[in-house]
Coordinates of N, CA, C and O in Angstrom, one line a residue:
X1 N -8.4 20.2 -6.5 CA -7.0 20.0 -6.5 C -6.4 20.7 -5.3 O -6.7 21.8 -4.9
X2 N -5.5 19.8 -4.6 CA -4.7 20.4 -3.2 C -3.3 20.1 -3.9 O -3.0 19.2 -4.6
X3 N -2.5 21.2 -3.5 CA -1.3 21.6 -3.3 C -0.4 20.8 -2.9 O 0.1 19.8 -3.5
X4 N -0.1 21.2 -1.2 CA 0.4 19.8 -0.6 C -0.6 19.7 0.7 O -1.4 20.6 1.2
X5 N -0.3 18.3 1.3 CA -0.9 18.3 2.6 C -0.1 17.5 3.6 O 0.4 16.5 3.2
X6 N 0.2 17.8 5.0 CA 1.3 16.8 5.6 C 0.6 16.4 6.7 O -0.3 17.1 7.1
X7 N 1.0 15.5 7.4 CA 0.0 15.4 8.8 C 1.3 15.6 9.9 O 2.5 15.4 9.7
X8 N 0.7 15.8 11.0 CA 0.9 16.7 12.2 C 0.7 15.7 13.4 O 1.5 15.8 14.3
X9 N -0.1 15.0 13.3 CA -0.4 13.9 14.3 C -1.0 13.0 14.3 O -1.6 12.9 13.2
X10 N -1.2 12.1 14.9 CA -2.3 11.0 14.5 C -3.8 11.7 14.3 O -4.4 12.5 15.0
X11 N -4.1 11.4 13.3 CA -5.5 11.7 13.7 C -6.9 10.6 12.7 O -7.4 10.6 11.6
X12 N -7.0 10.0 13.6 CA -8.4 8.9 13.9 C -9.9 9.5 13.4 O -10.8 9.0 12.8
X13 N -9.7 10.6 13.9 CA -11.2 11.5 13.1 C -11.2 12.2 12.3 O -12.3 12.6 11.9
X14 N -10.0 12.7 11.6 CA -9.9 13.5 10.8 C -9.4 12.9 9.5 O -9.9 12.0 9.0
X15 N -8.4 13.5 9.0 CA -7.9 13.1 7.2 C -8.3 13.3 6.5 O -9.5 13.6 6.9
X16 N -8.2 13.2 5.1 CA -8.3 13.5 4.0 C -9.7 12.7 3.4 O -9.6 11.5 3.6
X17 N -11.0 13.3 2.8 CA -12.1 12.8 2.7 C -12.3 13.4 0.9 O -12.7 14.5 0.6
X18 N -12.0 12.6 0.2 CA -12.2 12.4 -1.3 C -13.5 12.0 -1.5 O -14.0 10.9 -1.2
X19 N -14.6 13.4 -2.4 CA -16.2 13.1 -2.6 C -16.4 12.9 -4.1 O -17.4 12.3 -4.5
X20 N -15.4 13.4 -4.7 CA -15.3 13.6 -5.8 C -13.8 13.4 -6.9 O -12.8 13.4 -6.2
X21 N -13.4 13.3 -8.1 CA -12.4 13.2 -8.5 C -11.5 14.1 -8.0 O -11.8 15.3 -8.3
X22 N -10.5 14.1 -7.4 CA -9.4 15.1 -7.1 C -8.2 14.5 -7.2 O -8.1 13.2 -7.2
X23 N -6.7 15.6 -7.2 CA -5.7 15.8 -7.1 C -5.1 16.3 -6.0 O -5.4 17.4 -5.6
X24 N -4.1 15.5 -5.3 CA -3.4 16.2 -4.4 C -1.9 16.0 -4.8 O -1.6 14.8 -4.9
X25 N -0.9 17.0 -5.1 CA 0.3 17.5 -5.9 C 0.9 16.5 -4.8 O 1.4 15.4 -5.1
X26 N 0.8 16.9 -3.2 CA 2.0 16.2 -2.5 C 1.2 15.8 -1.5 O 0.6 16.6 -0.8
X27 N 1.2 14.5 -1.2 CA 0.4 14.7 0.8 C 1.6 13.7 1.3 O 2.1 12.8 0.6
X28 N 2.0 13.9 2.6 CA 3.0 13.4 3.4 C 2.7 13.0 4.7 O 2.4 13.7 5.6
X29 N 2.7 11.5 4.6 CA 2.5 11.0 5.7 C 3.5 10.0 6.2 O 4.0 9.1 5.6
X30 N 3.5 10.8 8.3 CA 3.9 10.3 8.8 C 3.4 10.0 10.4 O 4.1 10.0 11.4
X31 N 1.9 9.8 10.3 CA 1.1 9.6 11.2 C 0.2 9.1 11.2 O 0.1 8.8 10.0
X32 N -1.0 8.5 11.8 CA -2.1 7.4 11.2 C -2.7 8.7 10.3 O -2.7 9.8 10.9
X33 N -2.9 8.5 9.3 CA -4.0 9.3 8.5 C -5.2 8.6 7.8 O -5.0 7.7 7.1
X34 N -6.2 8.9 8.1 CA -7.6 8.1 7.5 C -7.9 9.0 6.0 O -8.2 10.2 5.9
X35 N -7.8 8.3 5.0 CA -8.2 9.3 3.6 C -9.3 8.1 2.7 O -9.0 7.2 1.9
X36 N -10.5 8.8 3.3 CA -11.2 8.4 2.5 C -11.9 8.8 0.8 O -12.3 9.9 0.5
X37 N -11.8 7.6 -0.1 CA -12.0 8.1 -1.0 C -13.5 7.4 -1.5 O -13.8 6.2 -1.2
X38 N -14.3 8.3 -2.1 CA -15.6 7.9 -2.0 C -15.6 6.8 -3.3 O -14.9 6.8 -4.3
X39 N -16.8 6.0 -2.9 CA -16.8 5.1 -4.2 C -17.3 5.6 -5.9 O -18.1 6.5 -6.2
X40 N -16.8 5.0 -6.5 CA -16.7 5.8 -7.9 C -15.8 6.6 -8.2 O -15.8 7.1 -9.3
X41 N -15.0 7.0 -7.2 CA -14.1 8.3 -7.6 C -12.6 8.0 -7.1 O -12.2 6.8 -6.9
X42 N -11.9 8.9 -7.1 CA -10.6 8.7 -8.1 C -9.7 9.8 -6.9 O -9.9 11.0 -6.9
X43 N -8.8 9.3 -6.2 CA -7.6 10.1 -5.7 C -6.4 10.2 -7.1 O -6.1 9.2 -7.7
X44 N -5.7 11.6 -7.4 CA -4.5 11.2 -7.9 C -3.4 11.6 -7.8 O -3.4 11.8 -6.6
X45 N -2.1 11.8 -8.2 CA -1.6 13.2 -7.4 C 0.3 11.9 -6.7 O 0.9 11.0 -7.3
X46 N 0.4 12.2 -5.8 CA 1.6 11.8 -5.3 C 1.7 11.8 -3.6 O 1.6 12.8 -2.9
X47 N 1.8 10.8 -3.2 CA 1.6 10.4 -1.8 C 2.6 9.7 -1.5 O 2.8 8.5 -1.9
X48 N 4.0 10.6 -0.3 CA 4.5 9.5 0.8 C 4.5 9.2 1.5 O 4.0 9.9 2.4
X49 N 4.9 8.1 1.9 CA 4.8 7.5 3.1 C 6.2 7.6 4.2 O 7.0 6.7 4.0
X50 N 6.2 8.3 4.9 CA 7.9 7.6 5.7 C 7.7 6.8 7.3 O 8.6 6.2 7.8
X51 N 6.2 7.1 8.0 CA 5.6 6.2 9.5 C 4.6 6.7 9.2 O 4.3 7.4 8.2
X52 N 3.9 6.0 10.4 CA 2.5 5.7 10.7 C 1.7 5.3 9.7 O 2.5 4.7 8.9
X53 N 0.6 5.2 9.2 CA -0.2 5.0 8.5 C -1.3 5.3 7.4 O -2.4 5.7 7.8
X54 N -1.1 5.1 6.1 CA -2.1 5.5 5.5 C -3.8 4.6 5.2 O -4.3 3.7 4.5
X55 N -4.1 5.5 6.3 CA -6.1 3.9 6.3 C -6.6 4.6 5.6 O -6.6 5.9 5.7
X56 N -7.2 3.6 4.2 CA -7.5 3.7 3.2 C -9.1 2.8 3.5 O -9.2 1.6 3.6
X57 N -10.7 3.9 3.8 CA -11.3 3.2 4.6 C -12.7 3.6 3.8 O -13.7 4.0 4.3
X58 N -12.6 3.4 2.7 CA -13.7 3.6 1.5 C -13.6 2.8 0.2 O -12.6 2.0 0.2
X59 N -14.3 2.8 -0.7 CA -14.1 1.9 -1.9 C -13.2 2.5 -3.4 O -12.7 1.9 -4.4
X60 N -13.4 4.0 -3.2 CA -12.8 4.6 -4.5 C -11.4 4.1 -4.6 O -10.7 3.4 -3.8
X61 N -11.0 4.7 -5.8 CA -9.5 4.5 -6.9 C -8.6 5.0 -6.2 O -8.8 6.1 -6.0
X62 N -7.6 4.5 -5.8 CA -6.1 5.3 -5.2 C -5.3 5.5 -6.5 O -4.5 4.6 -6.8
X63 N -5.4 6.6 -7.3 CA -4.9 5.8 -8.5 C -3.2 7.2 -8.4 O -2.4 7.4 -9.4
X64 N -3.0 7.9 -7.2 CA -1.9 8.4 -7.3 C -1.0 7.2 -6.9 O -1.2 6.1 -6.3
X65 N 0.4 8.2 -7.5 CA 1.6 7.3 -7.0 C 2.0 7.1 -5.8 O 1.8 8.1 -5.1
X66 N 2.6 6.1 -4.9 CA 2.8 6.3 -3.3 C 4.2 5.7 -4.0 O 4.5 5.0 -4.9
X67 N 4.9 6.4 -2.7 CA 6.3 6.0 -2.6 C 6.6 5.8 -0.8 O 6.6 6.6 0.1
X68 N 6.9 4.3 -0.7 CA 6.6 4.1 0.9 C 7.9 3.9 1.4 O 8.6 3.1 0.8
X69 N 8.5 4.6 2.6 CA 9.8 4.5 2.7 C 9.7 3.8 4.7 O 10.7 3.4 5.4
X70 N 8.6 3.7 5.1 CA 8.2 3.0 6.3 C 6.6 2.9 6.5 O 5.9 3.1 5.5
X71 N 6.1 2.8 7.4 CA 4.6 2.7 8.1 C 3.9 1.4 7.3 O 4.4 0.4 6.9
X72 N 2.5 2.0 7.1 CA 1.8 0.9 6.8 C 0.2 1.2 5.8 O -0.7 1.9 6.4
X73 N 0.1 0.8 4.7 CA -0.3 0.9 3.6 C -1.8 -0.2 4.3 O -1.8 -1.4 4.3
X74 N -2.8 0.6 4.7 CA -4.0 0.0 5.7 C -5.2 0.2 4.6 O -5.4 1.2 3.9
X75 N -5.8 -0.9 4.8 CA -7.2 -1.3 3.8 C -7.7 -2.3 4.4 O -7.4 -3.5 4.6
X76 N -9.2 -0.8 5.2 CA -10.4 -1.2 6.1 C -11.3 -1.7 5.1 O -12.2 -2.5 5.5
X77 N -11.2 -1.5 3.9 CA -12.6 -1.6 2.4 C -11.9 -2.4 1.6 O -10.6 -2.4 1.7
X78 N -12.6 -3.1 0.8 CA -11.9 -3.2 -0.2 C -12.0 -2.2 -1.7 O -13.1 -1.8 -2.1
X79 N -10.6 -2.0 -2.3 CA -10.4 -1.0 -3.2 C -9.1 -1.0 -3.9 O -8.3 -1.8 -3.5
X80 N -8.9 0.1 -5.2 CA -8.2 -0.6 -6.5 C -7.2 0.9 -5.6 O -7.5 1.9 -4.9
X81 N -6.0 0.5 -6.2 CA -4.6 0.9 -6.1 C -4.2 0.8 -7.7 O -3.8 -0.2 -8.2
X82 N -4.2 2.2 -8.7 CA -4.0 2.0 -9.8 C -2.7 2.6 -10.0 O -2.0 2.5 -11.0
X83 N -2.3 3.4 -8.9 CA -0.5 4.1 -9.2 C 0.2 3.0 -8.4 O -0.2 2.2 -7.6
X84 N 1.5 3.4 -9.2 CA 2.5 2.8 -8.8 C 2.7 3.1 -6.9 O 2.7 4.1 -6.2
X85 N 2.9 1.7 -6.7 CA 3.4 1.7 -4.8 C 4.8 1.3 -5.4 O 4.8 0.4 -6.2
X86 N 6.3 2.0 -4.8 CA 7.5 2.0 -5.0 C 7.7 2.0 -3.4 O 6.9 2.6 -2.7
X87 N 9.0 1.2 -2.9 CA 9.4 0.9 -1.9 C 11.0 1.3 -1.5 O 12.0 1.1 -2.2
X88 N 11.0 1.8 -0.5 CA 12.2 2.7 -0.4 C 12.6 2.3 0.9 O 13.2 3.3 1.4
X89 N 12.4 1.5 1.7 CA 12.1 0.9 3.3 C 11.5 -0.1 3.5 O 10.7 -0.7 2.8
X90 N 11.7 -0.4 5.0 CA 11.0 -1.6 5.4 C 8.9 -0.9 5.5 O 8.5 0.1 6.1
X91 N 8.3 -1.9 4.6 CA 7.0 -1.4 4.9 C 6.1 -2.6 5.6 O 6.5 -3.7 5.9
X92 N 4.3 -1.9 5.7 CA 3.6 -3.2 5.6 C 2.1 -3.0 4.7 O 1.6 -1.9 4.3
X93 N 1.9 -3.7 4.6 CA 0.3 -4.0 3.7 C -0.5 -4.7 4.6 O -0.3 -5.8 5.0
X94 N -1.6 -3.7 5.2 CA -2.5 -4.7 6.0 C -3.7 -4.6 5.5 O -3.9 -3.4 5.3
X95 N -4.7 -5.5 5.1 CA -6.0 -5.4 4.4 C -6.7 -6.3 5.3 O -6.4 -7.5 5.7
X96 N -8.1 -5.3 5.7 CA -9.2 -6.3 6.6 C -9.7 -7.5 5.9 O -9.9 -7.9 4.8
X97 N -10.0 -8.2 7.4 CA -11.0 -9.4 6.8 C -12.1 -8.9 6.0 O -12.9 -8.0 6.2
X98 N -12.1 -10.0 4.5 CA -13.2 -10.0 3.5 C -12.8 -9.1 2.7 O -13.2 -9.0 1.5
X99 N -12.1 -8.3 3.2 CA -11.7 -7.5 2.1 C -11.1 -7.3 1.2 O -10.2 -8.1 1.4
X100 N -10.8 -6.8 0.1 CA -9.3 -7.1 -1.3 C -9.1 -5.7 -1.3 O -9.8 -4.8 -1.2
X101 N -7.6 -5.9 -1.5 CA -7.0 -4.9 -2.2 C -6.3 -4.7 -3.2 O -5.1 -4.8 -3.1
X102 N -6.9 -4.5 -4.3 CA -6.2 -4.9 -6.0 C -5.4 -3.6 -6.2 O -5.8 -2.4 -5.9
X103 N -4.1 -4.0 -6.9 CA -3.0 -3.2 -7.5 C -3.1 -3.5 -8.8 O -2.8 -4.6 -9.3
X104 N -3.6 -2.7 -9.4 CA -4.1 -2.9 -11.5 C -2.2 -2.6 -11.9 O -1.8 -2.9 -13.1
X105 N -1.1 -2.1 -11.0 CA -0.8 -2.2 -11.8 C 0.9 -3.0 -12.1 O 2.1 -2.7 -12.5
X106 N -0.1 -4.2 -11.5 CA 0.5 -5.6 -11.0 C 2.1 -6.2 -11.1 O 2.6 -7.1 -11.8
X107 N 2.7 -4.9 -9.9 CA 3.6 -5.4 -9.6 C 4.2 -4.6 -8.4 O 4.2 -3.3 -8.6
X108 N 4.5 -4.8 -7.5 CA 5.4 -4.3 -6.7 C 6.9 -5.1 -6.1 O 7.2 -6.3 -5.7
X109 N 7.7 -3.8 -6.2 CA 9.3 -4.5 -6.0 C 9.6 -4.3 -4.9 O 9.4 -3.2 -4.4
X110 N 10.2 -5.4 -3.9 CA 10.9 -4.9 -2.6 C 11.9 -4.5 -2.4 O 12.2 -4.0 -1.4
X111 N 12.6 -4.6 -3.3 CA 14.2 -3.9 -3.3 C 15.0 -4.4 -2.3 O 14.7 -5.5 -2.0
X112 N 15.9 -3.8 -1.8 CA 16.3 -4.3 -0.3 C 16.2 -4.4 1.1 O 17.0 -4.4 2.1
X113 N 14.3 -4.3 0.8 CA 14.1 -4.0 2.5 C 12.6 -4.9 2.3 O 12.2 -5.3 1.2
X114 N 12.0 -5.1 3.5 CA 11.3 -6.2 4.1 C 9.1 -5.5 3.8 O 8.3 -4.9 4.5
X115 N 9.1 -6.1 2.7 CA 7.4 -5.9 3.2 C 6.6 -6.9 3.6 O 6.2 -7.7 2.8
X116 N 6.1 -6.8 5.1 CA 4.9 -7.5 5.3 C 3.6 -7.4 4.8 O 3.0 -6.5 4.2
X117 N 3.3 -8.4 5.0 CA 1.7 -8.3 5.0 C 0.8 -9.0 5.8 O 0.9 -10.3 6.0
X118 N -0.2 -8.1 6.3 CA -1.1 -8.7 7.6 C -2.3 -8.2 7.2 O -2.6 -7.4 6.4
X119 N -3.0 -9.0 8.1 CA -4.4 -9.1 8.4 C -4.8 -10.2 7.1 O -3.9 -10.8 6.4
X120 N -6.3 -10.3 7.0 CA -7.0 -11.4 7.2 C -7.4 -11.3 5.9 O -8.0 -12.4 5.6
X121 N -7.5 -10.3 4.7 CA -7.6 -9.7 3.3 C -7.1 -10.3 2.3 O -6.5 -11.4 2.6
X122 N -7.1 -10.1 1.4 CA -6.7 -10.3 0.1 C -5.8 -9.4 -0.9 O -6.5 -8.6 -1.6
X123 N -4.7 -9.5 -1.2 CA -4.0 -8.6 -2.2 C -3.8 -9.3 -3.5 O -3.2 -10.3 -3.6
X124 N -4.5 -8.6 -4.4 CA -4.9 -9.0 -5.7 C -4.0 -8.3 -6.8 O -3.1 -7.6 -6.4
X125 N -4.1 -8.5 -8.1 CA -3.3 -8.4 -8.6 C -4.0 -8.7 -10.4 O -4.8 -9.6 -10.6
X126 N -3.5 -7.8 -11.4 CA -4.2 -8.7 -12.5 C -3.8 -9.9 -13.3 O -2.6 -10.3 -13.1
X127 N -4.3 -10.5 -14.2 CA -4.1 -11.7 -14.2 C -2.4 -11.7 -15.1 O -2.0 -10.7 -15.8
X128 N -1.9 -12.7 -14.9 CA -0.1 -12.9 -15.4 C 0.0 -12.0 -14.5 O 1.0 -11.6 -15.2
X129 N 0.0 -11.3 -13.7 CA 0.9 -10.2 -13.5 C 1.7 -10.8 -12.6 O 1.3 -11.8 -12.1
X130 N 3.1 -10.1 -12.1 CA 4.1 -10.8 -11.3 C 4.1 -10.5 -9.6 O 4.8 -11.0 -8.7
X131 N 2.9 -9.5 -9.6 CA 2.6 -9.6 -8.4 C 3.6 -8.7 -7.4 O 4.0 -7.6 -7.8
X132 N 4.0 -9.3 -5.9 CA 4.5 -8.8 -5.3 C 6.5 -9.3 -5.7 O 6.7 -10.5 -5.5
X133 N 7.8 -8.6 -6.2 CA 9.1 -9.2 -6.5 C 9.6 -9.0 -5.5 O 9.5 -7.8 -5.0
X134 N 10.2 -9.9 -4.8 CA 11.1 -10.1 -4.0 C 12.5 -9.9 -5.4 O 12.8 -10.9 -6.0
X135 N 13.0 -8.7 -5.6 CA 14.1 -8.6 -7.0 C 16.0 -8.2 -6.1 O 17.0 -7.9 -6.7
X136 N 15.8 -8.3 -5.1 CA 17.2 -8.3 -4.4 C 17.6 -9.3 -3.4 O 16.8 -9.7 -2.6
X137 N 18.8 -9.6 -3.4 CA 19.0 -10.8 -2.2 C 18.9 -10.7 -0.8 O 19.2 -11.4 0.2
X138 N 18.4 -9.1 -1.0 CA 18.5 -8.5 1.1 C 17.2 -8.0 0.9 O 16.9 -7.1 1.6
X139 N 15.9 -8.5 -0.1 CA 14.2 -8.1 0.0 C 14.1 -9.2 1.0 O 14.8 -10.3 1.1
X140 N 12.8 -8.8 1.9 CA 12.2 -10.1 2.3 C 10.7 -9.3 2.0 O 10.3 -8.1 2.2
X141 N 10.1 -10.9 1.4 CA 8.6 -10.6 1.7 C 8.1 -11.6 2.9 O 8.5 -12.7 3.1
X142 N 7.1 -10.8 3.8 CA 7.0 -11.7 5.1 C 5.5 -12.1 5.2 O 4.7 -11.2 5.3
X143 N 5.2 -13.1 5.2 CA 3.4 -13.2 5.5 C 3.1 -13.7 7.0 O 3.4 -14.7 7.6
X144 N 2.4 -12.6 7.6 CA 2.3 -12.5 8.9 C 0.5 -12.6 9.2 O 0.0 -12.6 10.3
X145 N -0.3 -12.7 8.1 CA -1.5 -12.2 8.4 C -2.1 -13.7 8.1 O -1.2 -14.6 8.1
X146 N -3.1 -14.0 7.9 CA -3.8 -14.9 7.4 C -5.0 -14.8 6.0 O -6.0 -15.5 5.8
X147 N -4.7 -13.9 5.5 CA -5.1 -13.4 4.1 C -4.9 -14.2 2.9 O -4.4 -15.3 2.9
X148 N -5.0 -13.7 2.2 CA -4.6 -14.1 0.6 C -4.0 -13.6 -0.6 O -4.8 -13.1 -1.3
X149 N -2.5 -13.6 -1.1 CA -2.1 -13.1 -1.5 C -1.9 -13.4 -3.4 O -1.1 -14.3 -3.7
X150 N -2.5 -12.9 -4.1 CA -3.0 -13.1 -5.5 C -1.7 -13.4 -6.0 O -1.8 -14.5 -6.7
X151 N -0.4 -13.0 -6.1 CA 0.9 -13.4 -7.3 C 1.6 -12.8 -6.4 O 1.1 -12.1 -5.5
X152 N 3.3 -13.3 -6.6 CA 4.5 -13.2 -5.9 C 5.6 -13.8 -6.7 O 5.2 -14.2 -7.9
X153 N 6.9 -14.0 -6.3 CA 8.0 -14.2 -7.3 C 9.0 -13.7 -6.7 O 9.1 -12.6 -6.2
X154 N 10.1 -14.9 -6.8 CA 11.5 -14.5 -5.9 C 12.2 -14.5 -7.3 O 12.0 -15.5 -8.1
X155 N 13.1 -13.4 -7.6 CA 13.8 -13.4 -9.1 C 15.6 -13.3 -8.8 O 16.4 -12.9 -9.6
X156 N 15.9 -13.7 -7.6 CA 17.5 -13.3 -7.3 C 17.4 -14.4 -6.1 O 16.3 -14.6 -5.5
X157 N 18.4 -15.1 -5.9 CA 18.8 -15.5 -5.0 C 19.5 -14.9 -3.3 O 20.6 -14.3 -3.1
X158 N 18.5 -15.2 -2.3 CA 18.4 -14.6 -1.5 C 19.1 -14.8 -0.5 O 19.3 -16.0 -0.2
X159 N 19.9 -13.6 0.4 CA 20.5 -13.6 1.5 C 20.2 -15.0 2.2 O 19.5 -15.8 1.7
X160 N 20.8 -15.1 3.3 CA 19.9 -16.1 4.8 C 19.3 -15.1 5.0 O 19.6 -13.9 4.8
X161 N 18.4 -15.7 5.6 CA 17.1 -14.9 6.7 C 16.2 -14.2 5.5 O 15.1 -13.8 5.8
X162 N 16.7 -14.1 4.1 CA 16.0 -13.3 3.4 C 14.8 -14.1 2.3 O 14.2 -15.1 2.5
X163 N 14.6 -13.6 1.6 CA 13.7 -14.0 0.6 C 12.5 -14.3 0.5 O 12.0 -13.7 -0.4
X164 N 11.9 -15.0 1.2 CA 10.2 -15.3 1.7 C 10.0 -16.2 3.3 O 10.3 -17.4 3.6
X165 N 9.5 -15.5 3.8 CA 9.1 -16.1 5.2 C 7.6 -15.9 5.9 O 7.2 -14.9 6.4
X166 N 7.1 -16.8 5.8 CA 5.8 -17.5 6.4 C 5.8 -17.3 7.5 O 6.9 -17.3 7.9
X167 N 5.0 -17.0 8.4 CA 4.6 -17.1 10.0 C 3.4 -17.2 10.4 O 3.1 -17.3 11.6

C-alpha cells in the first residue's frame, strides 16, 4: 500500500510497476506516467488525472477509481478497468492496435466536455451495458481512431457541433 504518489515529469522509464495486489490512496497525474500492472493482479486505491498521460502497458486489473479532468487514459495491452472512470474535462481514450480495453463497469458519462478516442483498439464493455453516455447537450463523444468501440448512447439532445462526431 502507497500513500500518495504524484509525478514530476514525464517519465518514459520510470512509473509505477504493480507485481502484486496493491493500493495506492492517491496517485496524481499530470505527466506521461507508465504504471504497469502485472498480469493477474490488481491496482486499487484512487487515481487523477488533470495532463499528460496515464500508459497503462501490462495486462492486470485497474480496478481503482480514476477521475479524469484532462490528458489521456493510454492502453499499450490489453486489460480490464473495473473502477469507475468519472470525467470532469475534455479527455482521451487511446487503446493500441489488437488490443481491448474493457470497463466491467459499463458505463462512462461525458458530462459537458469532449472524450475522444483513438488509436486502432477496442473499448469493450459488458453485455447490455450502456457503454460510453453522451448525458449533456455540450458532451461530445469524438471517434478519431480506427478501433472499435463495444456500446455508446446519446440520452439528451445535443448542442450543434455536439453530440457524436466521426472522423
Amino acid at each position: 500500500t502507497v500513500d500518495s504518489v504524484s509525478t514530476s515529469a514525464d517519465s518514459s522509464s520510470g512509473g509505477l510497476d504493480v507485481d502484486d495486489n496493491s493500493t495506492v490512496s492517491s496517485l496524481s497525474v499530470a505527466h506521461i506516467t507508465p504504471v504497469s500492472i502485472a498480469s493477474g493482479k490488481t491496482l486499487s486505491g484512487a487515481i487523477t488525472v488533470t495532463a499528460g498521460s496515464l500508459q497503462l502497458d501490462e495486462r492486470g486489473t485497474l480496478a481503482s477509481t480514476v477521475s479524469m479532468s484532462g490528458g489521456t487514459l493510454d492502453a499499450d495491452n490489453s486489460l480490464t478497468v473495473s473502477g469507475a472512470l468519472t470525467q470532469s474535462g475534455n479527455i482521451t481514450i487511446d487503446v493500441a492496435d489488437t488490443k481491448t480495453l474493457t470497463f466491467s463497469t459499463g458505463e462512462i458519462e461525458t458530462q459537458a466536455y469532449q472524450l475522444t478516442l483513438a488509436g486502432a483498439g477496442t473499448i469493450a464493455f459488458p453485455a447490455n451495458a450502456s457503454g460510453i453516455v453522451v448525458n449533456d447537450a455540450a458532451g461530445l463523444l469524438k471517434l478519431e481512431g480506427t478501433g472499435t468501440l463495444g456500446a455508446a448512447q446519446v440520452t439528451t439532445a445535443s448542442d450543434a457541433g455536439k453530440g457524436l462526431a466521426v472522423n
